[in-house]
Rosetta silent file (secondary structure, phi, psi, omega in degrees, C-alpha in Angstrom):
SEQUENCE: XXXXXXXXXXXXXXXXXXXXXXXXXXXXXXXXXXXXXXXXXXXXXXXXXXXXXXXXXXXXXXXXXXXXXXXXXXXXXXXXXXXXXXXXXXXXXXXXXXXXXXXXXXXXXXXXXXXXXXXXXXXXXXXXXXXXXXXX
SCORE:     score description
SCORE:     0.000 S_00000001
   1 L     0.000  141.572  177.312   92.060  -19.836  102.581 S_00000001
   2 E  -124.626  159.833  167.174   89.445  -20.902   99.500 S_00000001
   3 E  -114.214  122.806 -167.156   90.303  -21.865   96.317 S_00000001
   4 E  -105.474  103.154  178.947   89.039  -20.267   93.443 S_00000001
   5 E   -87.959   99.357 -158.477   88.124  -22.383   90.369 S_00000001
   6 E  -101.569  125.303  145.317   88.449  -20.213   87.481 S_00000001
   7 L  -112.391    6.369  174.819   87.383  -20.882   84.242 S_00000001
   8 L  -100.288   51.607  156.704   86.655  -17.215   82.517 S_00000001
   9 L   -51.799  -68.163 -170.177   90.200  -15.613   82.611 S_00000001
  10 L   -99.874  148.491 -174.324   90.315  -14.144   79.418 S_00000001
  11 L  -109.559 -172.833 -162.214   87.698  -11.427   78.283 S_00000001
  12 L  -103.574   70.799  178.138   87.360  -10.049   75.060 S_00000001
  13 L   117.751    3.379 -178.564   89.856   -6.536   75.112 S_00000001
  14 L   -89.451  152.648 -154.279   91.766   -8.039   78.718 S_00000001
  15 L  -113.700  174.655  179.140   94.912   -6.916   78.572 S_00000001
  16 L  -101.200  -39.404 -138.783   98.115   -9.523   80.286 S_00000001
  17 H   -82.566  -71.944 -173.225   98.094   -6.263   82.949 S_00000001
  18 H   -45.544  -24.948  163.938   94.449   -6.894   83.786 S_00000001
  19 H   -64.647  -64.835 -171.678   95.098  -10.619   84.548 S_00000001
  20 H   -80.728   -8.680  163.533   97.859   -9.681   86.346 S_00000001
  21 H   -89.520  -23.511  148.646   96.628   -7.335   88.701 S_00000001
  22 H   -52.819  -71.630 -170.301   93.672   -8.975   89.090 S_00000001
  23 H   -61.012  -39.476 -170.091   95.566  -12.560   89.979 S_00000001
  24 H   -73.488  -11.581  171.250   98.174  -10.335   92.398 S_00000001
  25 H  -117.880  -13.000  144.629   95.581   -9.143   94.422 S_00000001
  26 H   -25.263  -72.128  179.546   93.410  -12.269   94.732 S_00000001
  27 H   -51.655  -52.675  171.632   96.681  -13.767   96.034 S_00000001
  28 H   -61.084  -40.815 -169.871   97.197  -11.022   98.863 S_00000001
  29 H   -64.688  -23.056  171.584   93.158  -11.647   99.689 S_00000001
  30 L    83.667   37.888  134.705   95.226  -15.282  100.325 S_00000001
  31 L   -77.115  174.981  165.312   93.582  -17.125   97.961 S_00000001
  32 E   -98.805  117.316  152.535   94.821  -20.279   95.467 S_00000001
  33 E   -47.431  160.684 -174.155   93.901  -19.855   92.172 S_00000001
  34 E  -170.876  136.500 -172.068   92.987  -22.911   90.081 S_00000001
  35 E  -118.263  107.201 -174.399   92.601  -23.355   86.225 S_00000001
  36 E  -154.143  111.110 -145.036   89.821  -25.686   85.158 S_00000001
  37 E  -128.742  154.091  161.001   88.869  -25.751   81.598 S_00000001
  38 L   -69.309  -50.331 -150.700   86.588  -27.366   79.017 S_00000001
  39 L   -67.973  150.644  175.771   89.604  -26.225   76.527 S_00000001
  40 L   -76.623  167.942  179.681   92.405  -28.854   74.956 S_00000001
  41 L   -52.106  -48.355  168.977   96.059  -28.734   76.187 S_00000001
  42 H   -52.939  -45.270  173.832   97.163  -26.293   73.539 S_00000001
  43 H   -79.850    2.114 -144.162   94.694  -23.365   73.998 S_00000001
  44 H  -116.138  -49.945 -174.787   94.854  -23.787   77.748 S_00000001
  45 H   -79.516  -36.308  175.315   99.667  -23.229   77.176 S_00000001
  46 H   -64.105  -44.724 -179.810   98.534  -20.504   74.669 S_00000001
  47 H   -73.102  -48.069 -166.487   96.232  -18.419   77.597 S_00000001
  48 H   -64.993  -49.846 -157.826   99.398  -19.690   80.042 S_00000001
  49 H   -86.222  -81.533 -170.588  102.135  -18.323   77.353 S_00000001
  50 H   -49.376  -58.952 -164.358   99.599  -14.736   76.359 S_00000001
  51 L  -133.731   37.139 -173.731   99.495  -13.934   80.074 S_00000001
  52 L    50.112   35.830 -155.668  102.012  -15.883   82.290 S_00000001
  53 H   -86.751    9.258 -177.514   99.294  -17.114   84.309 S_00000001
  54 H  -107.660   18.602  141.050  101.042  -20.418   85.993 S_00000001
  55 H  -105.025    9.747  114.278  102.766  -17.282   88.427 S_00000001
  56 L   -67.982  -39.311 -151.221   99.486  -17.035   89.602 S_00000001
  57 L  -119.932  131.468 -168.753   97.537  -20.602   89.400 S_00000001
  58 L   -89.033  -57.315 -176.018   98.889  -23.092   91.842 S_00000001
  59 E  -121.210  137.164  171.579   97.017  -26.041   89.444 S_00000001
  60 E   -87.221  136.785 -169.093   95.997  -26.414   85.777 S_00000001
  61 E  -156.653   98.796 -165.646   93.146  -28.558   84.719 S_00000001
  62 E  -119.717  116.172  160.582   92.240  -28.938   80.976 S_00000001
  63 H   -18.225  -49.549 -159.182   89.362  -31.740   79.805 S_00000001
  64 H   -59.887  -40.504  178.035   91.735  -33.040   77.426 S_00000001
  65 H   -61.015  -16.734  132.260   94.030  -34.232   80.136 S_00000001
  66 H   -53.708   -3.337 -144.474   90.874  -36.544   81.025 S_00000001
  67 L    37.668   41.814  176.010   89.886  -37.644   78.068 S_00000001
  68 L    89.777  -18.222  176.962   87.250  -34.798   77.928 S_00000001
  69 L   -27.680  145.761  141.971   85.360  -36.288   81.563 S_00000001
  70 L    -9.149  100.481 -158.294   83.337  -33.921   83.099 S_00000001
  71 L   -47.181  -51.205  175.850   84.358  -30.690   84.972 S_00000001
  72 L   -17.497  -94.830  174.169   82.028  -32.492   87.657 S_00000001
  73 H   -38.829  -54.353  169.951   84.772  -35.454   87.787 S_00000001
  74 H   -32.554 -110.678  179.176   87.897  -33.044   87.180 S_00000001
  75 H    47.592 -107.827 -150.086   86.636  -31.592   90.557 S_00000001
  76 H   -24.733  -50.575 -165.564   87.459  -34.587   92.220 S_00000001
  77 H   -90.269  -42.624 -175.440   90.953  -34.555   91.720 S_00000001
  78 H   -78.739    9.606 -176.641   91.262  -30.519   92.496 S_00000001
  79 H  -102.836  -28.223 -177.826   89.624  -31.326   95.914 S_00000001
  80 H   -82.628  -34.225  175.743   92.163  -34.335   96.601 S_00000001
  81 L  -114.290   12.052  132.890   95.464  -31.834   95.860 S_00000001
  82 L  -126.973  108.914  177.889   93.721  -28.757   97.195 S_00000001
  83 L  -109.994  145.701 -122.671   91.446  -29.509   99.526 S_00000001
  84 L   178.879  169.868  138.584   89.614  -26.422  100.794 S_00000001
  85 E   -95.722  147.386 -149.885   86.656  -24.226  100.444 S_00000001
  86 E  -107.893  176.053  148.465   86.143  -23.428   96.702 S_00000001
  87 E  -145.663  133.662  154.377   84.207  -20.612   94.826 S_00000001
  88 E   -72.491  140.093 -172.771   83.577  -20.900   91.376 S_00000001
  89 E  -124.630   97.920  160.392   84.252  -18.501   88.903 S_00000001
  90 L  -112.764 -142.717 -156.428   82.701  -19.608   85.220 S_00000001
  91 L  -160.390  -37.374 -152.919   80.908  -18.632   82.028 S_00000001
  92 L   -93.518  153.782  144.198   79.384  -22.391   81.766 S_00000001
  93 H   -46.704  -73.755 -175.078   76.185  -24.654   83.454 S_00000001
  94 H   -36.794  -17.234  160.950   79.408  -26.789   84.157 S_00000001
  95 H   -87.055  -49.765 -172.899   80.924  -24.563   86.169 S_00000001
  96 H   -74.184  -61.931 -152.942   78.047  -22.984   88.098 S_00000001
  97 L   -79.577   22.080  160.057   76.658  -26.877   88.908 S_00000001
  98 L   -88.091  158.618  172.794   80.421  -27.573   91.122 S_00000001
  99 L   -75.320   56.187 -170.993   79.869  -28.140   94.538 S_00000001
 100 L  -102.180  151.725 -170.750   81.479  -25.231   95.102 S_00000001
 101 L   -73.972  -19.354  164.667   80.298  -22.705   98.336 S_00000001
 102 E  -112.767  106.808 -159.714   80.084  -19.888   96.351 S_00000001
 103 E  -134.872  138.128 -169.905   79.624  -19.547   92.255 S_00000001
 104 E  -119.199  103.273 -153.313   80.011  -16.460   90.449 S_00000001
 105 E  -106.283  144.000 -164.914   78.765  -16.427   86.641 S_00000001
 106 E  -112.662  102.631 -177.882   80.444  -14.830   84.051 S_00000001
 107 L   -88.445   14.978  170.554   78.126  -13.041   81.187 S_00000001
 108 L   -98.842    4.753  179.591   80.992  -12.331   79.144 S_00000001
 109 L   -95.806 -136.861 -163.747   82.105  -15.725   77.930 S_00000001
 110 L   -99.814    2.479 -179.626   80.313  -18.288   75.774 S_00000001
 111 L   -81.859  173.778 -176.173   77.667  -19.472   78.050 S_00000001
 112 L  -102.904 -163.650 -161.292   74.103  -17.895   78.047 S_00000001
 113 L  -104.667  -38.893 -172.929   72.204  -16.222   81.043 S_00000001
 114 H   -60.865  -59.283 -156.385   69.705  -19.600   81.142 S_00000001
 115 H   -71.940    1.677 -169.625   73.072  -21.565   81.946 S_00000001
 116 H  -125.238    8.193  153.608   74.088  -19.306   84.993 S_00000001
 117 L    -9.156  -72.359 -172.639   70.614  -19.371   86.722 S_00000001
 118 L   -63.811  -26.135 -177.951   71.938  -21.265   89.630 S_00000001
 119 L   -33.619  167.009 -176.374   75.062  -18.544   90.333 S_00000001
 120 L  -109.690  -11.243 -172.540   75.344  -16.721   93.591 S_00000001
 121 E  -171.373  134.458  146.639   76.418  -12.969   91.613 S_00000001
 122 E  -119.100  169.351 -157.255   76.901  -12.682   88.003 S_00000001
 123 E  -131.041  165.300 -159.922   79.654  -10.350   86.561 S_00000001
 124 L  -140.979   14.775  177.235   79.581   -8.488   83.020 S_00000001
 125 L  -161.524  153.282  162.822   84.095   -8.066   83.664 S_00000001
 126 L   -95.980   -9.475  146.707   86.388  -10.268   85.092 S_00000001
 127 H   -32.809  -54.719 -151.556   87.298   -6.949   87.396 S_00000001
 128 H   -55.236  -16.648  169.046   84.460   -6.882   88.770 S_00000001
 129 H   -42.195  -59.167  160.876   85.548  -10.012   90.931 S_00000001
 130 H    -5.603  -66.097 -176.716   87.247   -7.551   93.072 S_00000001
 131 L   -75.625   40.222 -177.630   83.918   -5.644   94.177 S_00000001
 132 L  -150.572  116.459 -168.805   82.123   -9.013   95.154 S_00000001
 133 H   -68.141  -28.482  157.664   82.146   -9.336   99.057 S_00000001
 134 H   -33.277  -27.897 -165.959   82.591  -12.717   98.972 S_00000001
 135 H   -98.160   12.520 -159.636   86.008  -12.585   97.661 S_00000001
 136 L   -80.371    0.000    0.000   87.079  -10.462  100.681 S_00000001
């Protein structure tokens, strides 16, 4: 089983459907889901509220609950309560730089092409995880 540290859920035009179809078959591939954000507690219960997502993500992980520390440090703590192999799924440098075995860059969020350099695939949907053999 891997654990998949997502921080690019929502796209621009995703639907609650697309999320959820998306998260429901992830879970039959028998992964854990994992939510680990840059974002404060409020926008983080606003995406969780918009598209039910804590019936999909076994843990939530928002900077703010850190005092803003470092996804790098966050980490830490999702490898001590799931510990596992991970793949990252982000939009950020901050994401793509976990020591995760696999990292999967996201061009539709707010990061640039420069910051996703190091990725293993990048993706232009958050479908398109689906199609990426890794994720098998």
């Amino acid at each position: 089983m891997r654990i998949l540290i997502i921080n690019c859920v929502y796209q621009e035009g995703s639907t609650g459907k697309i999320v959820e179809c998306l998260a429901n078959e992830l879970k039959k591939r028998g992964h854990r889901l994992v939510f680990l954000s840059n974002c404060k507690r409020a926008y983080m219960q606003a995406h969780d509220m918009e598209f039910g997502l804590n019936r999909f993500f076994d843990g939530f992980f928002c900077c703010e609950d850190y005092d803003f520390a470092p996804k790098s440090e966050i980490f830490e703590r999702i490898q001590e309560e799931f510990p596992s192999s991970y793949i990252a799924v982000g939009d950020r440098r901050g994401d793509i730089n976990l020591p995760a075995d696999f990292r999967i860059g996201c061009l539709y969020g707010f990061g640039t092409t420069e910051e996703l350099d190091l990725a293993d695939v990048l993706i232009n949907s958050i479908e398109e995880l689906l199609t990426i053999p890794n994720i098998d």
